[in-house]
PDB file of C-alpha atoms in Angstrom:
ATOM      1  CA  MET W   1     -14.686 -28.861  -8.337  1.00 40.00           C
ATOM      2  CA  MET W   2     -14.930 -28.577  -4.483  1.00 35.00           C
ATOM      3  CA  ARG W   3     -11.798 -26.683  -4.178  1.00 38.00           C
ATOM      4  CA  TYR W   4     -13.253 -23.690  -7.537  1.00 34.00           C
ATOM      5  CA  LYS W   5     -16.380 -23.992  -5.327  1.00 37.00           C
ATOM      6  CA  ASN W   6     -15.021 -22.875  -2.497  1.00 42.00           C
ATOM      7  CA  VAL W   7     -12.315 -20.257  -4.087  1.00 39.00           C
ATOM      8  CA  LEU W   8     -15.425 -18.687  -5.491  1.00 39.00           C
ATOM      9  CA  SER W   9     -17.550 -18.518  -1.595  1.00 45.00           C
ATOM     10  CA  LYS W  10     -14.659 -17.095   0.383  1.00 47.00           C
ATOM     11  CA  ALA W  11     -15.374 -14.150  -2.391  1.00 48.00           C
ATOM     12  CA  ALA W  12     -18.532 -13.701  -2.318  1.00 49.00           C
ATOM     13  CA  ILE W  13     -18.273 -13.291   1.564  1.00 50.00           C
ATOM     14  CA  ASN W  14     -15.440 -11.486   0.740  1.00 55.00           C
ATOM     15  CA  MET W  15     -17.286  -8.942  -1.459  1.00 54.00           C
ATOM     16  CA  PHE W  16     -20.310  -9.192   0.521  1.00 56.00           C
ATOM     17  CA  TYR W  17     -18.673  -7.794   3.402  1.00 61.00           C
ATOM     18  CA  ASN W  18     -16.835  -4.668   2.079  1.00 70.00           C
ATOM     19  CA  ILE W  19     -20.636  -3.509   1.099  1.00 77.00           C
ATOM     20  CA  ILE W  20     -21.502  -2.485   4.343  1.00 75.00           C
ATOM     21  CA  PRO W  21     -18.231  -1.032   4.873  1.00 76.00           C
ATOM     22  CA  TYR W  22     -17.807   1.124   1.820  1.00 73.00           C
ATOM     23  CA  ILE W  23     -21.801   1.749   2.467  1.00 78.00           C
ATOM     24  CA  LYS W  24     -20.363   3.355   5.748  1.00 76.00           C
ATOM     25  CA  PHE W  25     -17.276   5.088   4.334  1.00 73.00           C
ATOM     26  CA  LEU W  26     -19.478   7.282   2.517  1.00 67.00           C
ATOM     27  CA  PHE W  27     -22.147   8.027   4.867  1.00 64.00           C
ATOM     28  CA  LYS W  28     -18.901   9.375   6.734  1.00 68.00           C
ATOM     29  CA  SER W  29     -16.393  10.739   4.649  1.00 69.00           C
ATOM     30  CA  THR W  30     -15.142  13.351   2.835  1.00 72.00           C
ATOM     31  CA  ASN W  31     -13.345  15.810   0.903  1.00 71.00           C
ATOM     32  CA  GLN W  32     -10.894  19.145   1.763  1.00 70.00           C
ATOM     33  CA  HIS W  33     -14.265  20.935   3.464  1.00 60.00           C
ATOM     34  CA  GLY W  34     -14.579  19.113   5.719  1.00 69.00           C
ATOM     35  CA  VAL W  35     -11.233  19.340   7.160  1.00 70.00           C
ATOM     36  CA  HIS W  36      -9.977  21.839   9.335  1.00 75.00           C
ATOM     37  CA  SER W  37      -5.848  20.818   9.989  1.00 83.00           C
ATOM     38  CA  PRO W  38      -4.029  22.981   8.037  1.00 91.00           C
ATOM     39  CA  PHE W  39      -1.737  20.253   7.808  1.00 93.00           C
ATOM     40  CA  VAL W  40      -3.713  17.382   6.333  1.00 91.00           C
ATOM     41  CA  PHE W  41      -5.750  20.418   4.760  1.00 93.00           C
ATOM     42  CA  GLN W  42      -2.392  20.934   2.608  1.00 95.00           C
ATOM     43  CA  LEU W  43      -2.061  17.841   1.951  1.00 95.00           C
ATOM     44  CA  ILE W  44      -5.347  16.748  -0.267  1.00 94.00           C
ATOM     45  CA  THR W  45      -5.845  19.517  -2.126  1.00 95.00           C
ATOM     46  CA  SER W  46      -2.139  19.486  -2.987  1.00 96.00           C
ATOM     47  CA  CYS W  47      -1.083  16.339  -3.148  1.00 97.00           C
ATOM     48  CA  PHE W  48      -4.755  13.765  -2.748  1.00 97.00           C
ATOM     49  CA  TYR W  49      -6.054  16.342  -5.356  1.00 95.00           C
ATOM     50  CA  ASP W  50      -3.429  17.260  -7.636  1.00 97.00           C
ATOM     51  CA  LYS W  51      -5.108  17.168 -10.918  1.00 97.00           C
ATOM     52  CA  THR W  52      -1.504  17.902 -12.382  1.00 98.00           C
ATOM     53  CA  PRO W  53      -0.210  15.255 -15.845  1.00 97.00           C
ATOM     54  CA  TYR W  54       2.883  14.573 -14.380  1.00 98.00           C
ATOM     55  CA  PRO W  55       4.848  12.629 -17.056  1.00 98.00           C
ATOM     56  CA  ALA W  56       6.150   9.763 -14.502  1.00 98.00           C
ATOM     57  CA  TYR W  57       2.261   9.155 -15.095  1.00 98.00           C
ATOM     58  CA  GLU W  58       3.180   7.884 -18.957  1.00 98.00           C
ATOM     59  CA  ALA W  59       6.179   5.602 -17.656  1.00 97.00           C
ATOM     60  CA  ILE W  60       4.003   4.037 -14.588  1.00 98.00           C
ATOM     61  CA  VAL W  61       1.766   3.279 -17.405  1.00 98.00           C
ATOM     62  CA  ARG W  62       3.388   1.638 -19.355  1.00 97.00           C
ATOM     63  CA  TYR W  63       5.058  -0.550 -16.787  1.00 97.00           C
ATOM     64  CA  ARG W  64       1.583  -1.684 -16.277  1.00 96.00           C
ATOM     65  CA  HIS W  65       0.344  -2.063 -19.565  1.00 96.00           C
ATOM     66  CA  THR W  66       4.024  -4.279 -20.355  1.00 96.00           C
ATOM     67  CA  LEU W  67       3.363  -6.400 -17.600  1.00 96.00           C
ATOM     68  CA  LEU W  68      -0.389  -6.417 -18.103  1.00 96.00           C
ATOM     69  CA  GLN W  69       0.385  -7.812 -21.958  1.00 96.00           C
ATOM     70  CA  ASP W  70       2.982 -10.769 -21.022  1.00 95.00           C
ATOM     71  CA  GLY W  71       1.840 -14.021 -20.853  1.00 95.00           C
ATOM     72  CA  THR W  72       5.726 -15.129 -18.168  1.00 94.00           C
ATOM     73  CA  GLN W  73       4.917 -18.026 -16.303  1.00 94.00           C
ATOM     74  CA  ILE W  74       5.610 -17.610 -12.717  1.00 93.00           C
ATOM     75  CA  LYS W  75       6.075 -19.998  -9.538  1.00 92.00           C
ATOM     76  CA  VAL W  76       4.341 -17.840  -6.823  1.00 90.00           C
ATOM     77  CA  VAL W  77       4.989 -18.571  -3.431  1.00 83.00           C
ATOM     78  CA  ASP W  78       1.873 -17.329  -1.184  1.00 74.00           C
ATOM     79  CA  LEU W  79       3.359 -16.287   2.081  1.00 65.00           C
ATOM     80  CA  GLY W  80       0.914 -14.299   2.716  1.00 60.00           C
ATOM     81  CA  ALA W  81      -3.320 -13.999   3.034  1.00 53.00           C
ATOM     82  CA  GLY W  82      -2.996 -15.084  -0.792  1.00 47.00           C
ATOM     83  CA  SER W  83      -5.463 -14.500  -3.305  1.00 44.00           C
ATOM     84  CA  GLN W  84      -8.956 -15.185  -3.316  1.00 44.00           C
ATOM     85  CA  VAL W  85      -8.486 -14.828  -7.724  1.00 44.00           C
ATOM     86  CA  MET W  86      -5.413 -16.588  -8.082  1.00 44.00           C
ATOM     87  CA  THR W  87      -5.483 -20.302  -6.698  1.00 49.00           C
ATOM     88  CA  ALA W  88      -2.825 -21.981  -9.035  1.00 49.00           C
ATOM     89  CA  GLY W  89       0.913 -22.280  -7.724  1.00 81.00           C
ATOM     90  CA  ASN W  90       1.751 -21.399 -11.932  1.00 89.00           C
ATOM     91  CA  ARG W  91      -0.084 -18.258 -12.615  1.00 92.00           C
ATOM     92  CA  ARG W  92       0.930 -15.396 -15.811  1.00 94.00           C
ATOM     93  CA  VAL W  93       2.754 -12.573 -14.873  1.00 95.00           C
ATOM     94  CA  SER W  94      -0.612 -10.223 -16.910  1.00 95.00           C
ATOM     95  CA  THR W  95      -2.577 -12.826 -14.027  1.00 93.00           C
ATOM     96  CA  ILE W  96      -1.002 -11.038 -11.213  1.00 93.00           C
ATOM     97  CA  ALA W  97      -1.032  -7.499 -12.551  1.00 94.00           C
ATOM     98  CA  LYS W  98      -4.298  -8.007 -13.596  1.00 91.00           C
ATOM     99  CA  HIS W  99      -5.514  -9.067  -9.866  1.00 88.00           C
ATOM    100  CA  ALA W 100      -3.328  -8.395  -7.606  1.00 85.00           C
ATOM    101  CA  GLY W 101      -0.581  -5.558  -9.165  1.00 86.00           C
ATOM    102  CA  THR W 102      -1.465  -1.990  -7.274  1.00 93.00           C
ATOM    103  CA  PRO W 103      -3.915  -0.352  -9.641  1.00 94.00           C
ATOM    104  CA  LEU W 104      -3.283   2.701 -11.443  1.00 96.00           C
ATOM    105  CA  LYS W 105      -5.063   5.070  -9.584  1.00 96.00           C
ATOM    106  CA  ARG W 106      -3.195   4.431  -6.277  1.00 97.00           C
ATOM    107  CA  ALA W 107       0.133   3.594  -8.350  1.00 98.00           C
ATOM    108  CA  LYS W 108      -0.356   7.474  -8.843  1.00 98.00           C
ATOM    109  CA  LEU W 109      -1.281   8.654  -5.678  1.00 98.00           C
ATOM    110  CA  LEU W 110       2.072   6.886  -4.646  1.00 98.00           C
ATOM    111  CA  TYR W 111       3.591   8.645  -7.353  1.00 98.00           C
ATOM    112  CA  ARG W 112       1.934  12.028  -5.442  1.00 98.00           C
ATOM    113  CA  LEU W 113       2.413  10.995  -2.651  1.00 98.00           C
ATOM    114  CA  ASN W 114       6.094  10.670  -2.334  1.00 98.00           C
ATOM    115  CA  HIS W 115       6.696  13.119  -4.788  1.00 98.00           C
ATOM    116  CA  TYR W 116       4.955  15.787  -2.204  1.00 98.00           C
ATOM    117  CA  LEU W 117       6.825  14.010   1.266  1.00 98.00           C
ATOM    118  CA  LYS W 118       9.904  13.460  -1.286  1.00 97.00           C
ATOM    119  CA  CYS W 119      10.621  10.090   1.967  1.00 98.00           C
ATOM    120  CA  ASP W 120      14.561   9.452   1.201  1.00 98.00           C
ATOM    121  CA  THR W 121      14.818   6.539   2.665  1.00 98.00           C
ATOM    122  CA  ILE W 122      11.420   4.319   1.970  1.00 98.00           C
ATOM    123  CA  LEU W 123      10.102   0.677   3.303  1.00 98.00           C
ATOM    124  CA  GLU W 124       7.721  -1.638   1.360  1.00 98.00           C
ATOM    125  CA  LEU W 125       6.319  -5.031   2.622  1.00 98.00           C
ATOM    126  CA  GLY W 126       5.337  -6.703  -0.581  1.00 96.00           C
ATOM    127  CA  THR W 127       7.292  -6.482  -3.707  1.00 96.00           C
ATOM    128  CA  SER W 128       5.074  -7.905  -5.814  1.00 94.00           C
ATOM    129  CA  LEU W 129       5.825  -7.666  -9.769  1.00 96.00           C
ATOM    130  CA  GLY W 130       6.830  -4.180  -8.306  1.00 97.00           C
ATOM    131  CA  ILE W 131       4.720  -1.625  -9.408  1.00 97.00           C
ATOM    132  CA  ALA W 132       3.958   1.062  -6.395  1.00 98.00           C
ATOM    133  CA  SER W 133       7.739   0.501  -5.665  1.00 98.00           C
ATOM    134  CA  HIS W 134       8.529   2.304  -9.500  1.00 98.00           C
ATOM    135  CA  ALA W 135       5.543   4.003  -8.832  1.00 98.00           C
ATOM    136  CA  LEU W 136       7.404   5.395  -5.546  1.00 98.00           C
ATOM    137  CA  HIS W 137      10.772   5.854  -6.547  1.00 98.00           C
ATOM    138  CA  LEU W 138       9.622   7.752  -9.894  1.00 98.00           C
ATOM    139  CA  GLY W 139       8.025  10.158  -6.767  1.00 98.00           C
ATOM    140  CA  ASN W 140      11.625  10.935  -6.118  1.00 98.00           C
ATOM    141  CA  PRO W 141      14.177   9.501  -7.394  1.00 97.00           C
ATOM    142  CA  LYS W 142      17.220  10.139  -4.587  1.00 97.00           C
ATOM    143  CA  ALA W 143      14.951   7.911  -2.647  1.00 98.00           C
ATOM    144  CA  HIS W 144      16.583   4.690  -1.656  1.00 98.00           C
ATOM    145  CA  ILE W 145      13.501   2.089  -1.527  1.00 98.00           C
ATOM    146  CA  THR W 146      14.868  -1.557   0.870  1.00 98.00           C
ATOM    147  CA  THR W 147      11.383  -3.954  -0.480  1.00 98.00           C
ATOM    148  CA  LEU W 148      10.534  -6.986   0.974  1.00 98.00           C
ATOM    149  CA  GLU W 149       8.913  -9.494  -1.234  1.00 96.00           C
ATOM    150  CA  GLY W 150       8.861 -13.509   0.256  1.00 94.00           C
ATOM    151  CA  CYS W 151       8.226 -15.052  -3.182  1.00 94.00           C
ATOM    152  CA  PRO W 152      11.807 -15.725  -5.068  1.00 95.00           C
ATOM    153  CA  ASN W 153      10.386 -15.993  -8.439  1.00 95.00           C
ATOM    154  CA  THR W 154       8.201 -12.665  -8.598  1.00 95.00           C
ATOM    155  CA  ALA W 155      10.982 -10.339  -6.547  1.00 96.00           C
ATOM    156  CA  ALA W 156      13.021 -11.891  -9.557  1.00 97.00           C
ATOM    157  CA  TYR W 157      11.382 -11.527 -11.966  1.00 96.00           C
ATOM    158  CA  ALA W 158      10.718  -7.105 -10.465  1.00 97.00           C
ATOM    159  CA  LYS W 159      14.739  -6.938 -10.115  1.00 96.00           C
ATOM    160  CA  GLN W 160      14.642  -7.893 -13.868  1.00 96.00           C
ATOM    161  CA  ALA W 161      12.525  -5.222 -14.413  1.00 95.00           C
ATOM    162  CA  PHE W 162      14.298  -2.903 -12.407  1.00 96.00           C
ATOM    163  CA  GLU W 163      17.541  -3.191 -13.945  1.00 96.00           C
ATOM    164  CA  ALA W 164      16.404  -3.088 -17.173  1.00 94.00           C
ATOM    165  CA  GLN W 165      14.162   0.616 -16.424  1.00 92.00           C
ATOM    166  CA  GLY W 166      18.465   2.205 -15.161  1.00 94.00           C
ATOM    167  CA  ILE W 167      16.890   2.456 -11.446  1.00 96.00           C
ATOM    168  CA  THR W 168      19.453   0.784  -8.462  1.00 95.00           C
ATOM    169  CA  ARG W 169      18.176   2.878  -5.927  1.00 96.00           C
ATOM    170  CA  ILE W 170      15.455  -0.481  -5.056  1.00 98.00           C
ATOM    171  CA  THR W 171      17.466  -3.160  -3.572  1.00 97.00           C
ATOM    172  CA  SER W 172      15.613  -6.217  -2.601  1.00 97.00           C
ATOM    173  CA  ILE W 173      14.936  -9.000   0.250  1.00 97.00           C
ATOM    174  CA  VAL W 174      13.450 -12.486   0.169  1.00 97.00           C
ATOM    175  CA  GLY W 175      12.209 -14.027   1.841  1.00 95.00           C
ATOM    176  CA  PRO W 176       9.208 -14.909   5.542  1.00 94.00           C
ATOM    177  CA  PHE W 177       8.752 -11.085   6.272  1.00 96.00           C
ATOM    178  CA  GLU W 178       8.947 -12.156   9.950  1.00 93.00           C
ATOM    179  CA  ASP W 179      12.633 -12.854   8.955  1.00 95.00           C
ATOM    180  CA  THR W 180      13.660  -9.615   6.863  1.00 96.00           C
ATOM    181  CA  ILE W 181      12.278  -7.251   8.871  1.00 97.00           C
ATOM    182  CA  HIS W 182      15.597  -8.223  11.808  1.00 94.00           C
ATOM    183  CA  GLN W 183      17.388  -7.883   8.445  1.00 94.00           C
ATOM    184  CA  LEU W 184      16.585  -4.035   8.286  1.00 97.00           C
ATOM    185  CA  THR W 185      19.026  -1.986   8.628  1.00 94.00           C
ATOM    186  CA  ALA W 186      17.530   1.525   8.513  1.00 96.00           C
ATOM    187  CA  PRO W 187      16.561   3.109  11.909  1.00 97.00           C
ATOM    188  CA  THR W 188      14.498   4.570  10.641  1.00 98.00           C
ATOM    189  CA  TYR W 189      12.215   5.686   7.825  1.00 98.00           C
ATOM    190  CA  ASP W 190      10.598   8.830   6.432  1.00 98.00           C
ATOM    191  CA  LEU W 191       8.072   5.693   4.343  1.00 98.00           C
ATOM    192  CA  VAL W 192       6.533   2.191   4.809  1.00 98.00           C
ATOM    193  CA  PHE W 193       3.899   0.383   2.623  1.00 98.00           C
ATOM    194  CA  PHE W 194       2.425  -2.079   4.264  1.00 98.00           C
ATOM    195  CA  ASP W 195       0.878  -4.155   1.280  1.00 95.00           C
ATOM    196  CA  GLY W 196       1.832  -8.169   2.014  1.00 87.00           C
ATOM    197  CA  HIS W 197      -0.096  -9.518   4.402  1.00 86.00           C
ATOM    198  CA  HIS W 198      -3.629  -8.877   4.994  1.00 89.00           C
ATOM    199  CA  GLN W 199      -4.674 -10.654   7.869  1.00 94.00           C
ATOM    200  CA  LYS W 200      -5.101  -9.341  11.267  1.00 96.00           C
ATOM    201  CA  ALA W 201      -2.665 -10.864  13.038  1.00 97.00           C
ATOM    202  CA  ALA W 202       0.082 -10.441  10.143  1.00 96.00           C
ATOM    203  CA  THR W 203      -0.423  -6.618  10.251  1.00 97.00           C
ATOM    204  CA  LEU W 204      -0.653  -5.450  13.871  1.00 98.00           C
ATOM    205  CA  HIS W 205       2.425  -7.745  14.359  1.00 97.00           C
ATOM    206  CA  TYR W 206       4.867  -5.862  12.039  1.00 98.00           C
ATOM    207  CA  PHE W 207       3.797  -2.833  13.059  1.00 98.00           C
ATOM    208  CA  GLU W 208       4.591  -3.080  15.930  1.00 97.00           C
ATOM    209  CA  LEU W 209       7.752  -4.784  14.682  1.00 97.00           C
ATOM    210  CA  LEU W 210       8.342  -1.389  12.775  1.00 98.00           C
ATOM    211  CA  ILE W 211       6.747   1.201  14.649  1.00 98.00           C
ATOM    212  CA  ASP W 212      10.411   1.828  16.328  1.00 97.00           C
ATOM    213  CA  ARG W 213      11.128   3.203  13.328  1.00 98.00           C
ATOM    214  CA  ALA W 214       8.912   5.669  12.750  1.00 98.00           C
ATOM    215  CA  HIS W 215      10.039   8.850  12.865  1.00 98.00           C
ATOM    216  CA  ASN W 216       8.043  12.117  13.694  1.00 98.00           C
ATOM    217  CA  ASP W 217       7.908  13.132   9.697  1.00 98.00           C
ATOM    218  CA  SER W 218       7.242   9.539   8.945  1.00 98.00           C
ATOM    219  CA  VAL W 219       4.078   8.146   7.353  1.00 98.00           C
ATOM    220  CA  PHE W 220       2.954   4.990   7.695  1.00 98.00           C
ATOM    221  CA  ILE W 221       0.473   3.236   4.248  1.00 98.00           C
ATOM    222  CA  PHE W 222      -1.851  -0.132   4.784  1.00 98.00           C
ATOM    223  CA  ASP W 223      -3.339  -1.285   1.624  1.00 96.00           C
ATOM    224  CA  ASP W 224      -6.591  -3.387   1.754  1.00 93.00           C
ATOM    225  CA  ILE W 225      -7.957  -2.156   5.351  1.00 95.00           C
ATOM    226  CA  HIS W 226     -10.805  -2.893   4.432  1.00 92.00           C
ATOM    227  CA  TRP W 227     -10.416  -6.053   2.929  1.00 90.00           C
ATOM    228  CA  SER W 228     -11.901  -8.095   5.345  1.00 91.00           C
ATOM    229  CA  LYS W 229     -13.671  -7.760   8.527  1.00 92.00           C
ATOM    230  CA  GLY W 230     -10.043  -8.404  10.096  1.00 95.00           C
ATOM    231  CA  MET W 231      -8.708  -5.676   8.488  1.00 95.00           C
ATOM    232  CA  THR W 232     -10.624  -3.483   9.065  1.00 94.00           C
ATOM    233  CA  GLU W 233     -10.199  -4.511  13.510  1.00 96.00           C
ATOM    234  CA  ALA W 234      -6.466  -4.204  12.638  1.00 98.00           C
ATOM    235  CA  TRP W 235      -6.931  -1.318  11.335  1.00 97.00           C
ATOM    236  CA  GLU W 236      -8.620   0.236  14.444  1.00 97.00           C
ATOM    237  CA  THR W 237      -6.227  -1.256  16.359  1.00 98.00           C
ATOM    238  CA  ILE W 238      -3.798   0.615  14.932  1.00 98.00           C
ATOM    239  CA  LYS W 239      -5.634   4.047  15.139  1.00 97.00           C
ATOM    240  CA  ARG W 240      -5.437   3.752  18.580  1.00 97.00           C
ATOM    241  CA  HIS W 241      -2.122   3.279  18.987  1.00 98.00           C
ATOM    242  CA  PRO W 242      -0.648   6.316  21.807  1.00 97.00           C
ATOM    243  CA  ARG W 243       2.293   7.419  18.981  1.00 97.00           C
ATOM    244  CA  ALA W 244      -0.666   7.735  15.662  1.00 98.00           C
ATOM    245  CA  SER W 245      -1.458  11.926  15.877  1.00 96.00           C
ATOM    246  CA  VAL W 246      -2.592  12.147  12.939  1.00 96.00           C
ATOM    247  CA  THR W 247      -5.387   8.865  10.827  1.00 96.00           C
ATOM    248  CA  LEU W 248      -7.049   8.693   7.028  1.00 96.00           C
ATOM    249  CA  ASP W 249      -9.318   6.598   6.206  1.00 95.00           C
ATOM    250  CA  THR W 250      -9.500   6.443   1.892  1.00 95.00           C
ATOM    251  CA  PHE W 251     -12.205   2.816   2.175  1.00 93.00           C
ATOM    252  CA  PHE W 252      -8.100   1.515  -0.336  1.00 93.00           C
ATOM    253  CA  TRP W 253      -5.717   2.661   2.280  1.00 97.00           C
ATOM    254  CA  GLY W 254      -5.088   3.593   6.141  1.00 97.00           C
ATOM    255  CA  VAL W 255      -2.286   6.075   6.704  1.00 98.00           C
ATOM    256  CA  VAL W 256      -0.590   7.027   9.600  1.00 98.00           C
ATOM    257  CA  PHE W 257       1.358  10.048  10.882  1.00 98.00           C
ATOM    258  CA  PHE W 258       3.599  10.861  14.138  1.00 98.00           C
ATOM    259  CA  ARG W 259       3.222  14.268  14.124  1.00 96.00           C
ATOM    260  CA  LYS W 260       3.734  14.415  17.598  1.00 96.00           C
ATOM    261  CA  GLU W 261       2.655  18.705  17.373  1.00 94.00           C
ATOM    262  CA  GLN W 262      -0.735  17.598  16.226  1.00 91.00           C
ATOM    263  CA  ALA W 263      -3.570  16.583  18.458  1.00 90.00           C
ATOM    264  CA  LYS W 264      -5.383  13.280  17.817  1.00 94.00           C
ATOM    265  CA  GLU W 265      -7.607  13.050  14.677  1.00 94.00           C
ATOM    266  CA  HIS W 266      -8.645  10.804  12.757  1.00 93.00           C
ATOM    267  CA  PHE W 267     -10.149  11.974   9.042  1.00 92.00           C
ATOM    268  CA  THR W 268     -12.297   9.777   6.282  1.00 89.00           C
ATOM    269  CA  ILE W 269     -11.600  11.100   3.448  1.00 90.00           C
ATOM    270  CA  ARG W 270     -12.812  10.432  -0.618  1.00 87.00           C
ATOM    271  CA  VAL W 271      -9.950  10.084  -2.852  1.00 88.00           C
TER     272      VAL W 271
END
């Protein structure tokens, strides 16, 4: 009972913490009409706010629905910040998908981003059940995606799901990020999605390990930048990095571009 109360207290603290940043976000944020950068304006209007009913959305919905209906139990090994809701080692796939999987709105946005940017080499930190990997693949089926996952059982589940759909261009590497990042062979990545260790020190550490693999047109996406005080601090540090030229805060994501031809500028965008 005491452990249950502690979990609730941690979740309540984080929920309360999120309220104030979100209120500040609403006051600061804008849409495309407050953006004067042609590059960012085009990104927002043609990608973020794109209302096209892409057929691929049906596949994204089907995949998530399949997970939400799956009662299979998986023994989960948490190497990151863990979950505010799930504490048991054995978890149902449906529970993981509901509480830890990429939400449908964000999965669709990941699809649109890769459909718009046409990234060929993608790195994902945190496979989980593969919702984000699946959406990124659909955005550009020719892309090669490398996804890192600390838990061997969720990684195996996602890999099996990819194979069942005939997806062959997603490579899964299992183990702690500290180890698996050093196994990467690609010199650069067009897109890196950080979604596996939502703590300040870890986020900044992996950012520093991977920034040398960014080229001028790369994009780094950080999930849950306002999940905790530490994550917000990490995001503020990343924004100040001398190689980060254009950054966007969508509240749930922090997006970083490294375009040398653009003056350093930060945008707070409602999506």
